[in-house]
Coordinates of C-alpha atoms and ligand atoms in Angstrom, one line a residue:
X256 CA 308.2 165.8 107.7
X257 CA 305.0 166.6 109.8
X258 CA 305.9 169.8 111.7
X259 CA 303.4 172.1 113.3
X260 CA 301.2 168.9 113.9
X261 CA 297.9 168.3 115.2
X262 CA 295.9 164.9 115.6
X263 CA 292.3 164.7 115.0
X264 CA 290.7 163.1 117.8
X265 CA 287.2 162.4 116.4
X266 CA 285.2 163.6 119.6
X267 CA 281.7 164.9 118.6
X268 CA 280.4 166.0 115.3
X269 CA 278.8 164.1 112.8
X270 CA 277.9 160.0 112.4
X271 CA 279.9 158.7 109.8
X272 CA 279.7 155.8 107.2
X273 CA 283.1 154.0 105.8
X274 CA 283.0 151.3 102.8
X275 CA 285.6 149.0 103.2
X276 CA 287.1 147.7 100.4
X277 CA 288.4 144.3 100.4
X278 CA 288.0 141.4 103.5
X279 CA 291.6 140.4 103.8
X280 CA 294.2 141.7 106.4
X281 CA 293.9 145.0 106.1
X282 CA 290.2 145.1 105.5
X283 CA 289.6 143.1 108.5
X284 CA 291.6 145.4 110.7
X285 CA 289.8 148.4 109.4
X286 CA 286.9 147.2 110.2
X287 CA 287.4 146.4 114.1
X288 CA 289.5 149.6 114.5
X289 CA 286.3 151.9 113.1
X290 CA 284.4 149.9 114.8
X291 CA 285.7 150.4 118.1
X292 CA 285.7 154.4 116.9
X293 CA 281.8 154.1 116.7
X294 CA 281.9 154.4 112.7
X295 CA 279.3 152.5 111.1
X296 CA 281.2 150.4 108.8
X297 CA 280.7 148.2 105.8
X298 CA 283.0 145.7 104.0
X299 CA 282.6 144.8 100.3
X300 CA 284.4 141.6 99.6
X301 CA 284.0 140.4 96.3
X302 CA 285.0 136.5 97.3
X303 CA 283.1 134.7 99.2
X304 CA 285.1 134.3 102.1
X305 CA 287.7 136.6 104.2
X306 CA 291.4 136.6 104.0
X307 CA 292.8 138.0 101.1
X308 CA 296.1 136.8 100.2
X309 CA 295.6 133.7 102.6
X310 CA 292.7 132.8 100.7
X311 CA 293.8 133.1 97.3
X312 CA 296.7 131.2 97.8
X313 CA 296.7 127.0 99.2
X314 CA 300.0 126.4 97.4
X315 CA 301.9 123.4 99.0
X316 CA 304.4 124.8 101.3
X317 CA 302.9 127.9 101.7
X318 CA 303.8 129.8 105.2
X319 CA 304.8 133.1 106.0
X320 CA 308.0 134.1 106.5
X321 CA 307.4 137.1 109.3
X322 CA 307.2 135.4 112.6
X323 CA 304.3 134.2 113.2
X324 CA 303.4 136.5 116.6
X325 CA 304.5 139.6 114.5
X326 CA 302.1 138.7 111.5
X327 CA 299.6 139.5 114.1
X328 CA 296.8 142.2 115.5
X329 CA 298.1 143.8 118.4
X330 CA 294.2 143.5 119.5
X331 CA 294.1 139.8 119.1
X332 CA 297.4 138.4 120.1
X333 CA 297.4 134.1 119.3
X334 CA 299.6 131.9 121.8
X335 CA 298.6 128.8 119.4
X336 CA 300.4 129.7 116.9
X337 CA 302.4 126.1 115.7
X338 CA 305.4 127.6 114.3
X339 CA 307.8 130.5 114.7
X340 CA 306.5 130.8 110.8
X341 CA 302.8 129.6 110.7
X342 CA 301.3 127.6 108.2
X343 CA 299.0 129.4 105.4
X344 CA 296.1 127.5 106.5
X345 CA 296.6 128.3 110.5
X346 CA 296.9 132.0 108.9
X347 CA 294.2 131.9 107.3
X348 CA 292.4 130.4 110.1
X349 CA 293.3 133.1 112.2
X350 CA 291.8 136.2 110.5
X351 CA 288.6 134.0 110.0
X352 CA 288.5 133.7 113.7
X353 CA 289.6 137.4 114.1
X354 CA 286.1 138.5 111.9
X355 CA 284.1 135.8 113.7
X356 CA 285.2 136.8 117.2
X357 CA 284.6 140.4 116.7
X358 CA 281.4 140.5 114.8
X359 CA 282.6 141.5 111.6
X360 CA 281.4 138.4 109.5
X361 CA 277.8 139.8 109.5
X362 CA 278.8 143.2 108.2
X363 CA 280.5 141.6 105.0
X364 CA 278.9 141.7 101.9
X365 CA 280.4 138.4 99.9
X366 CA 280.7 137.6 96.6
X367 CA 279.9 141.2 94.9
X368 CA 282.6 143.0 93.6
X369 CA 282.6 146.8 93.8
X370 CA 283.1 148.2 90.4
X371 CA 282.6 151.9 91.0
X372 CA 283.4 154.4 93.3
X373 CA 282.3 157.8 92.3
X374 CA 282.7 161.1 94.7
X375 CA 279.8 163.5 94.9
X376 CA 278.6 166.4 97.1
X377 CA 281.2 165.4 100.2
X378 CA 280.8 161.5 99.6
X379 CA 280.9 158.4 97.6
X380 CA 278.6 156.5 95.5
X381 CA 279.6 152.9 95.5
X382 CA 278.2 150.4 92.7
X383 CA 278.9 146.6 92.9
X384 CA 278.7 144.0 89.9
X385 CA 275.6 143.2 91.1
X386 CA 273.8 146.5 90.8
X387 CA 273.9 146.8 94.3
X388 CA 274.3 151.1 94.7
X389 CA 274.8 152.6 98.0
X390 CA 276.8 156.3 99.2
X391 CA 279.4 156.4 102.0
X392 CA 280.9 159.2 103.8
X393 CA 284.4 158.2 103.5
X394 CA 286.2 155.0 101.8
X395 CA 289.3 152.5 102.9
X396 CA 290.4 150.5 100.3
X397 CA 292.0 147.6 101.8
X398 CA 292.7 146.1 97.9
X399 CA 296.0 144.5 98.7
X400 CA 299.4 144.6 96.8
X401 CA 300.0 141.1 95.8
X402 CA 296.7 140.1 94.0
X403 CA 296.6 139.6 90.6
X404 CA 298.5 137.1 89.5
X405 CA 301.5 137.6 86.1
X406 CA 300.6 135.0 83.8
X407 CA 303.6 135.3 81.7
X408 CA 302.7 135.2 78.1
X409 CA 304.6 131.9 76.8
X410 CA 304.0 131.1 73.5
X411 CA 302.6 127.7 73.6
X412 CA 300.9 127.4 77.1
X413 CA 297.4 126.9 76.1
X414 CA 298.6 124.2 73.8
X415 CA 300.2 122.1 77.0
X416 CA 298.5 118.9 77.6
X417 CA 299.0 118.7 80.7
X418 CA 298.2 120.9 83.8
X419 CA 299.5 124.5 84.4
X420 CA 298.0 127.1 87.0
X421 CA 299.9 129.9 88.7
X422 CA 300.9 129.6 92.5
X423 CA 298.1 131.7 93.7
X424 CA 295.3 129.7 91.6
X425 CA 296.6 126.3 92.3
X426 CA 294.7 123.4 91.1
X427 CA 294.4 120.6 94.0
X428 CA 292.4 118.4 91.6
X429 CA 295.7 117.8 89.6
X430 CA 297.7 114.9 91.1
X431 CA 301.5 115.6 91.7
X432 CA 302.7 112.5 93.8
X433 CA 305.4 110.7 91.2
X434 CA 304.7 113.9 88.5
X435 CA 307.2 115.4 86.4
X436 CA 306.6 118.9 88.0
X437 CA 307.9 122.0 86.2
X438 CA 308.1 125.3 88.3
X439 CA 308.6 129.0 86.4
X440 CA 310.4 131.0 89.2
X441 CA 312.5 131.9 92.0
X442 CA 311.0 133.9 94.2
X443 CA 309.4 133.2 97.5
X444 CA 306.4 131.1 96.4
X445 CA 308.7 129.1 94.2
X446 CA 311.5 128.3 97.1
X447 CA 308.4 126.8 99.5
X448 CA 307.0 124.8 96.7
X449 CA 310.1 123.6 96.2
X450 CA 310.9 122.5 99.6
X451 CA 307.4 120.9 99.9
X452 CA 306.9 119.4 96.4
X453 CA 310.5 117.4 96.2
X454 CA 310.1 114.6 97.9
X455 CA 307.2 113.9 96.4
X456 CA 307.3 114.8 92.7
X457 CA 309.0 111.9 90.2
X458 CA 311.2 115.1 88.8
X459 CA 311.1 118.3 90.0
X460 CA 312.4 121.3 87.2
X461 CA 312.9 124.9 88.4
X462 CA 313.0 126.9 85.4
X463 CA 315.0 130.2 87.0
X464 CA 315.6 133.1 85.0
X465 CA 317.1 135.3 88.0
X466 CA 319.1 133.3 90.9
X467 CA 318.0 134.2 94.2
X468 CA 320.0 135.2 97.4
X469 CA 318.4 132.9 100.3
X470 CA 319.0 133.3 104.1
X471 CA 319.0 130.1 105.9
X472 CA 316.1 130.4 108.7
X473 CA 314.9 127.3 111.0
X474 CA 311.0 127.1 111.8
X475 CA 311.3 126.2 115.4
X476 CA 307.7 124.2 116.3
X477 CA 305.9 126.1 119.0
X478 CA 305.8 122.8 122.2
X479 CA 301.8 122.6 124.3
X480 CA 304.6 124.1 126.8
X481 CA 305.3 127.5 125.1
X482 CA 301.8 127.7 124.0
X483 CA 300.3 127.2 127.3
X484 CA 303.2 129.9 128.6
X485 CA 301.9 132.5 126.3
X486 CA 298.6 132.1 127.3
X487 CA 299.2 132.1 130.7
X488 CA 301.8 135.2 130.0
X489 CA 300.0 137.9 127.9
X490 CA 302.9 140.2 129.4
X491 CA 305.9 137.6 128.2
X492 CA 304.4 137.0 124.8
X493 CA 304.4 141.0 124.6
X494 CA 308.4 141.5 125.3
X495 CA 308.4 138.5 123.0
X496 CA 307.1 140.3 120.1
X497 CA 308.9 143.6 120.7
X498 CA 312.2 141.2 120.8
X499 CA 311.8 140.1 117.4
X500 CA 310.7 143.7 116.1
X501 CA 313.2 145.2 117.2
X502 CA 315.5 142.5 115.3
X503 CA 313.6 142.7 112.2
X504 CA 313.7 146.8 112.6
X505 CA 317.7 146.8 113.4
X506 CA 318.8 143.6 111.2
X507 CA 316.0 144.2 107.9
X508 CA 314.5 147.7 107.8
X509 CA 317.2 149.6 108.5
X510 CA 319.4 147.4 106.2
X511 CA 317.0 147.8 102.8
X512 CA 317.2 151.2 103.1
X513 CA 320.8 151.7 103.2
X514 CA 322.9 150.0 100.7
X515 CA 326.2 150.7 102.9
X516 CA 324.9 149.1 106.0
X517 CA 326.9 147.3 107.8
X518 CA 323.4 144.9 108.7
X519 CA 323.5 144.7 104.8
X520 CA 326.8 143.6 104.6
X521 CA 326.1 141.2 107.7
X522 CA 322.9 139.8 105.6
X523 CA 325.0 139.3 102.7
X524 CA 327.3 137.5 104.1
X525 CA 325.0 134.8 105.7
X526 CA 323.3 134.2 102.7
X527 CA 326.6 133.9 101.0
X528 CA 327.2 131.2 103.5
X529 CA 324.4 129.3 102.9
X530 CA 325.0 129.5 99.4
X531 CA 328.5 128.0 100.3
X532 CA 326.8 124.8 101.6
X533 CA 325.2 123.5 97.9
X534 CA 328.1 120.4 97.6
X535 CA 328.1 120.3 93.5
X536 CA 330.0 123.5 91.9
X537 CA 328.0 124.1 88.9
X538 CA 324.8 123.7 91.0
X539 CA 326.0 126.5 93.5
X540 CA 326.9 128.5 90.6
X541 CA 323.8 128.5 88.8
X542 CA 321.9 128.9 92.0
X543 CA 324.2 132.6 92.3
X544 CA 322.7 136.0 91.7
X545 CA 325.0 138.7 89.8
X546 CA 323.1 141.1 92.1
X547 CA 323.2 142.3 95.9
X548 CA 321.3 140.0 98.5
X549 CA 318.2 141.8 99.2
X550 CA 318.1 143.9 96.1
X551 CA 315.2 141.4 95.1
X552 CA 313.1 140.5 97.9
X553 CA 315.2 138.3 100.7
X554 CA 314.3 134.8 100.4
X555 CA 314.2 133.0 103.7
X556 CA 313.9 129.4 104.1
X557 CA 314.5 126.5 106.4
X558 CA 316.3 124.2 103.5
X559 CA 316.1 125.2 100.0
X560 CA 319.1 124.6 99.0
X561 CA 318.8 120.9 100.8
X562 CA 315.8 120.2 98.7
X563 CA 317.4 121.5 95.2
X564 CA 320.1 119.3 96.0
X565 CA 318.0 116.5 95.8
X566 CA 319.1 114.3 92.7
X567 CA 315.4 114.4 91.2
X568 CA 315.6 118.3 91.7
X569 CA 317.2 119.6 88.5
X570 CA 317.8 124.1 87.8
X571 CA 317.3 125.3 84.0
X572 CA 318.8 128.3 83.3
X573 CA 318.6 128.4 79.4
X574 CA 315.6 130.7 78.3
X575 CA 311.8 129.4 78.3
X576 CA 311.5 129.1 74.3
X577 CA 308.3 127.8 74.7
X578 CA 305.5 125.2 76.1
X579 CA 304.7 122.8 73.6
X580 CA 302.3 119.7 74.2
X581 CA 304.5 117.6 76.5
X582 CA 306.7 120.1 78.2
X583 CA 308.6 123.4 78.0
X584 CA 311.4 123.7 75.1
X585 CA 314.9 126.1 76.2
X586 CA 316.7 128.2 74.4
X587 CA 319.4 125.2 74.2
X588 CA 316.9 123.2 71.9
X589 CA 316.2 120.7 75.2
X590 CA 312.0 119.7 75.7
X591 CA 311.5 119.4 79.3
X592 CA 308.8 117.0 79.8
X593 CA 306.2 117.7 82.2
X594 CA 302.8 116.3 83.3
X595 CA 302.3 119.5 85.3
X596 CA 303.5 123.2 85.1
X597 CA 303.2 125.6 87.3
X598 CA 304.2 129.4 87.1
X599 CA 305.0 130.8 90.3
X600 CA 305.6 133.8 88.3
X601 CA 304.5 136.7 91.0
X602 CA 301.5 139.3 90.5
X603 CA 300.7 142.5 89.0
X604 CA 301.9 144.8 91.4
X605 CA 300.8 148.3 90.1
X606 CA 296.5 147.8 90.2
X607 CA 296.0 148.5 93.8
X608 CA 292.2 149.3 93.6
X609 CA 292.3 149.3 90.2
X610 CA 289.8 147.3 88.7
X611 CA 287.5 149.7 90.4
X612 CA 286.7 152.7 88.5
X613 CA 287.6 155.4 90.6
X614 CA 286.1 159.0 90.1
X615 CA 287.4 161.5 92.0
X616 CA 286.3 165.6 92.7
X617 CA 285.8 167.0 89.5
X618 CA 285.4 163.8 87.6
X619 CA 288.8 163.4 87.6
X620 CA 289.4 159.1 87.6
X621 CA 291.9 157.3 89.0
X622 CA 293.5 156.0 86.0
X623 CA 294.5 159.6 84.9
X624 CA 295.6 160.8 88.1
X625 CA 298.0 157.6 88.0
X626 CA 299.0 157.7 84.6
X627 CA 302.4 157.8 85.4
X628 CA 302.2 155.4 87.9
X629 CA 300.3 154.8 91.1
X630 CA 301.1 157.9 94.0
X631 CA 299.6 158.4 97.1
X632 CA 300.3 160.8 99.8
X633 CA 302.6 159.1 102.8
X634 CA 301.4 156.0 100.9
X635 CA 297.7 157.2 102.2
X636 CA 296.1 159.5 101.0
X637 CA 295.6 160.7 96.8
X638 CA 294.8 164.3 95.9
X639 CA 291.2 164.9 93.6
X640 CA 290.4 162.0 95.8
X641 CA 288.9 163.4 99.2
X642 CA 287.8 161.0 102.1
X643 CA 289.2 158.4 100.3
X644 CA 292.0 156.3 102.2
X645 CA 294.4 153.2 101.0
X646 CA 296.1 150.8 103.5
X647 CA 299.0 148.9 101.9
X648 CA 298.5 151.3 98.7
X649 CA 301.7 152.8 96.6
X650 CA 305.3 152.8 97.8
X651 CA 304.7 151.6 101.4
X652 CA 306.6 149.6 103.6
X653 CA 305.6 146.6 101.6
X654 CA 309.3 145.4 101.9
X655 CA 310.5 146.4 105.1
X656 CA 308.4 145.8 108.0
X657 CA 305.1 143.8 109.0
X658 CA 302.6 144.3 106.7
X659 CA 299.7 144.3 109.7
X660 CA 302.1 146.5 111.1
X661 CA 302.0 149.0 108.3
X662 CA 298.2 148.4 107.8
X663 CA 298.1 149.2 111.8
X664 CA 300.2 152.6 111.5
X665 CA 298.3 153.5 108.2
X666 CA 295.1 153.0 109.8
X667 CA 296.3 155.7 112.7
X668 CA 296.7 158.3 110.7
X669 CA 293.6 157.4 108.6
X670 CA 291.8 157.6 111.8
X671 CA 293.1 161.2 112.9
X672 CA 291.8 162.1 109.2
X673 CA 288.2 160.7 109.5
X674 CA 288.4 162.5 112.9
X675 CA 288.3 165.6 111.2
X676 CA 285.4 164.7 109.3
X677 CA 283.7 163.3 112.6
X678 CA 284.4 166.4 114.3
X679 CA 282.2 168.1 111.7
X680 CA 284.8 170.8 111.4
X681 CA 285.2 169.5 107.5
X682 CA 283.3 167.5 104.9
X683 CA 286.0 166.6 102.9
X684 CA 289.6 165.8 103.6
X685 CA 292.3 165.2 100.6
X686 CA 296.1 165.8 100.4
X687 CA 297.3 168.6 98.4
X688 CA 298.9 168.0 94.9
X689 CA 302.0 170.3 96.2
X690 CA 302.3 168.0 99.7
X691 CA 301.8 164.8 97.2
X692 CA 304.9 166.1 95.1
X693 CA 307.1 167.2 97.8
X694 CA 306.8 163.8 99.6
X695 CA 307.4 161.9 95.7
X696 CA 310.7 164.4 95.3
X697 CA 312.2 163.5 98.7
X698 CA 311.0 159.6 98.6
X699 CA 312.6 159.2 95.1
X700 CA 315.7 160.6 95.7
X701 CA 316.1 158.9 99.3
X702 CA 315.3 155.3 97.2
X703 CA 319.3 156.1 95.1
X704 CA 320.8 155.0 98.9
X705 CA 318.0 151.6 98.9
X706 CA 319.3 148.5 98.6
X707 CA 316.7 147.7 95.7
X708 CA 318.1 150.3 93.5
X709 CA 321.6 148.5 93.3
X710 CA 320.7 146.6 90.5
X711 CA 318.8 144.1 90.0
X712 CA 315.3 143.3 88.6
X713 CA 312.4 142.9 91.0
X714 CA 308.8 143.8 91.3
X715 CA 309.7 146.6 93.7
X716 CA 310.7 148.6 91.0
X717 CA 308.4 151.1 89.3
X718 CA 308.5 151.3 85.8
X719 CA 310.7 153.9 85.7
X720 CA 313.4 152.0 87.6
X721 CA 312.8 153.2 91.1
X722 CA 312.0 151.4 93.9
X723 CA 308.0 151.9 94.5
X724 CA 308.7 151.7 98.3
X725 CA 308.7 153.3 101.5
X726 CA 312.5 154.6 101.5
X727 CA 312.6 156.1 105.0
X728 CA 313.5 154.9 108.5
X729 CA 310.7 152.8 110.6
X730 CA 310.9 156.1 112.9
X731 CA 309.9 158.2 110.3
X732 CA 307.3 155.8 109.2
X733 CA 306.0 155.9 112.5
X734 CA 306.1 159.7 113.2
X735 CA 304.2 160.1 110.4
X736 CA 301.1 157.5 110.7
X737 CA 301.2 159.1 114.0
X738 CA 300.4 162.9 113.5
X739 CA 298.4 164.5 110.7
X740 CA 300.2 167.8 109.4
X741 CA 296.7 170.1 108.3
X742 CA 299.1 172.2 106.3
X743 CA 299.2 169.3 103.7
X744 CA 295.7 168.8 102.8
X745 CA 292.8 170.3 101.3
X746 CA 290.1 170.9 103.6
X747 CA 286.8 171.7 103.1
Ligands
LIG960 P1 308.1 137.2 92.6 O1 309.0 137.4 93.8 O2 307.7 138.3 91.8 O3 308.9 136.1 91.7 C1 308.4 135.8 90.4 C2 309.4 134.9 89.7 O4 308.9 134.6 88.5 C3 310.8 135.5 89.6 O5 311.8 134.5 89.8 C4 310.8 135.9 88.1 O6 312.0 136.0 87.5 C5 310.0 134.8 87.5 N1 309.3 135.2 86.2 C6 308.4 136.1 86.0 N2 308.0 136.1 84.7 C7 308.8 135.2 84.1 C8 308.9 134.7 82.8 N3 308.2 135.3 81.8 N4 309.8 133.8 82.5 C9 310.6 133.2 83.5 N5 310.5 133.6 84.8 C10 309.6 134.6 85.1 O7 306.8 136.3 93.0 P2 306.5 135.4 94.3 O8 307.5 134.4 94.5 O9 305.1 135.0 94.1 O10 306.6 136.4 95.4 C11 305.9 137.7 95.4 C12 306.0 138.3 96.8 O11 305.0 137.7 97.6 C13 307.2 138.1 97.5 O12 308.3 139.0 97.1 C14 306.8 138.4 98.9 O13 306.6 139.7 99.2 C15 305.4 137.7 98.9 N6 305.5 136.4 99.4 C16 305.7 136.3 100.7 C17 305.8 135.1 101.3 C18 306.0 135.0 102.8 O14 306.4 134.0 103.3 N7 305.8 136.1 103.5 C19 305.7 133.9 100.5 C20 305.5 134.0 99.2 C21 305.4 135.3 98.6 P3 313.0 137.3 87.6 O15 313.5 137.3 89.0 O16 314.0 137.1 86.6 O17 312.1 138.5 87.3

């Protein structure tokens, strides 16, 4: 814990220059928060528009399932939102607006990826794809978690005459009204395709290897009434928010992290009942995990198990053999025929900045520091790698609270560190390997009491088994964006 604390406050010193990494969430909120600081900041996107995750992925159905006015900047609160869950597109929307509204469109450099980073004399050289060089005093890499999609490696797929994509590349040119739609997947892409792709598909087949715990949640539509009171209420739509963060801190955060809850217990017990609701036995059967709910990420949806009910819905459960011309042959010998497949199989969850070749003090790179597996200080900060800062970057909160939350709290403490360098007092600012270990020790052996460690598989887990999470309290998260402890860093 951060004892003997003391936050930077940036006053004075030296001008500095930040590369942002990546024009999504994160990014975007970097960039308005240095801003605001008086940092000169730039933002390397290598897309050609902002967003992120809300970009990449249009699949049908597509919403998040964090309230809507909690998946939101505390600088830039939005009483229009639709639904208590908002729409991808209204999501996406809304950080395009965000960049507009507070000049950060201009500063984005679109459409060139940044394939270098290499430290040198108390900064970084940056090189893009297109040859573009340039040298920064400090970086944020605002990469995301959930970016590159698993393609699953079936034998067969290129041979499918039809049309597969994953989830997060989906193909709107492909025609799916009275199609014989095959999904890989059950986690939470799959469960909104489902619910959106039902009623409209000739045959919808969910090919599940792992059945999923799902917690029945309604998506109340926002009336011109309520909007029009938020507007007119900053203050109300304020309590509002704190309201539902305190029930997600009480009913979800504190639950993951303790597998002996009695919030667990209570979760487990309402998705249990909604389980209880699927009418045909063997359905509800094959639709129930062996596994603890929340163990894998908790599903939430309005009416999932409504829409698998449906009697073109059908839930395979024998093994995906393989994808032959007309459809997907099981384990039992059956061909599925499908005009259209679609893996909603989840990403690659262990890149983080990766592509980007990363060379550090010493010409130490990334991928050696990280050969065990990607580590960062309080999810920050990674030794050898000074001035260098990650929001959303290895075992955060990515499954426990608000992830513009997190990026928010990061983004303090990221803040009190460039203040150091602002101050003048140092040039370069990296955790030490010792502080790095001692946080890993304790972080590992709090995840035994987790709730994702009780057996299950999910993409939470690092490849040793352990969850690759935060595995503290919200508080502790907090106290420790909050306050810089010198003791743990290298300064020089
Ligand atoms: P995911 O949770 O990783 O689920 C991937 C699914 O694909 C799992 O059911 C997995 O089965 C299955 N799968 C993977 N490889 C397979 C193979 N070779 N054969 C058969 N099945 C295979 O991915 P996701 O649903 O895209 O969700 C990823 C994360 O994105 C979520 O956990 C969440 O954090 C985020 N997300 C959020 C929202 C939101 O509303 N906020 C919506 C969508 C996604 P197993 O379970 O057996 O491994």
């Amino acid at each position: 814990m951060a004892q003997g604390t003391s936050t930077a406050d940036g006053q004075g010193g030296r001008d500095l220059r930040v590369a942002v990494i990546g024009a999504g969430m994160a990014g975007i909120l970097a960039a308005v928060r240095l801003e605001e600081d008086g940092i000169d900041v730039e933002i390397f996107e290598k897309a050609d528009r902002v967003g992120g995750t809300w970009r990449d992925n249009t699949y049908p159905g597509l919403s998040c399932d964090v309230p809507a006015h909690v998946y939101t900047y505390a600088f830039a609160r939005n009483p229009g939102w639709s639904h208590f869950y908002a729409p991808g597109a209204e999501i996406q929307a809304y950080f395009q607006s965000v960049a507009d509204r507070y000049g950060i469109t201009p500063r984005i450099r679109f459409g060139d990826e940044v394939t270098e980073l290499r430290f040198r004399d108390g900064g970084w050289d940056l090189a893009t794809a297109s040859g573009h060089r340039d040298r920064f005093d400090a970086v944020v890499a605002a990469t995301g978690v959930l970016h590159h999609p698993n393609i699953p490696d079936i034998p067969g797929l290129d041979r499918f005459e039809g049309a597969w994509f994953h989830t997060a590349r989906w193909n709107h040119e492909v025609p799916l009204d009275d199609r014989r739609v095959g999904l890989v997947g059950t986690g939470s892409t799959a469960v909104q395709i489902v619910s959106a792709l039902v009623d409209r598909v000739r045959t919808l087949t969910l090919f599940q290897r792992s059945a999923q715990w799902v917690m029945q949640s309604d998506n109340k539509t926002y009336t011109e009434a309520d909007r029009a009171r938020y507007a007119e209420r900053p203050e109300a739509l304020e309590a509002s928010i704190e309201r539902m963060k305190r029930t997600i801190r009480e009913g979800i955060s504190a639950a993951v992290i303790d597998a002996d809850s009695p919030q667990l217990a209570q979760i487990d017990e309402r998705c249990r009942a909604n389980l209880d609701t699927v009418v045909d036995p063997v359905l509800r059967e094959k639709l129930r995990p062996d596994y603890r709910a929340a163990c894998k990420r908790l599903i939430f949806s309005p009416d999932f198990y409504d829409k698998i009910q449906r009697p073109n819905a059908g839930v395979v459960t024998d093994r995906i053999v393989e994808v032959e011309p007309t459809g997907v042959r099981t384990a039992d010998g059956t061909l599925h025929e499908l005009d259209v497949l679609v893996l909603a199989t989840g990403f690659a969850v262990d890149r983080f900045v990766r592509p980007v070749h990363v060379i550090g003090r010493d010409g130490i790179d990334l991928d050696t520091l990280w050969a065990d597996g990607p580590v960062a200080h309080l999810s920050v900060t990674v030794p050898h790698l000074p001035n260098f800062f990650m929001l959303n970057g290895p075992n955060g909160p990515v499954g426990n609270f608000s992830l513009i939350d997190v990026a928010d709290a990061q983004l303090g403490h990221v803040r009190a560190l460039l203040g150091l360098l602002r101050s003048g007092a140092v040039r370069e600012v990296s955790p030490t390997p010792e502080a790095l270990a001692d946080f890993e020790e304790e972080r590992r052996a709090a995840a035994a009491r987790t709730v994702w460690a009780t057996g299950c598989r999910s993409w939470y887990l690092d490849r040793t088994g352990v969850p690759a999470t935060w595995t503290f309290s919200w508080e502790r998260f907090r106290d420790e964006m909050g306050s810089v402890d010198l003791a743990e860093f290298d300064l020089r």
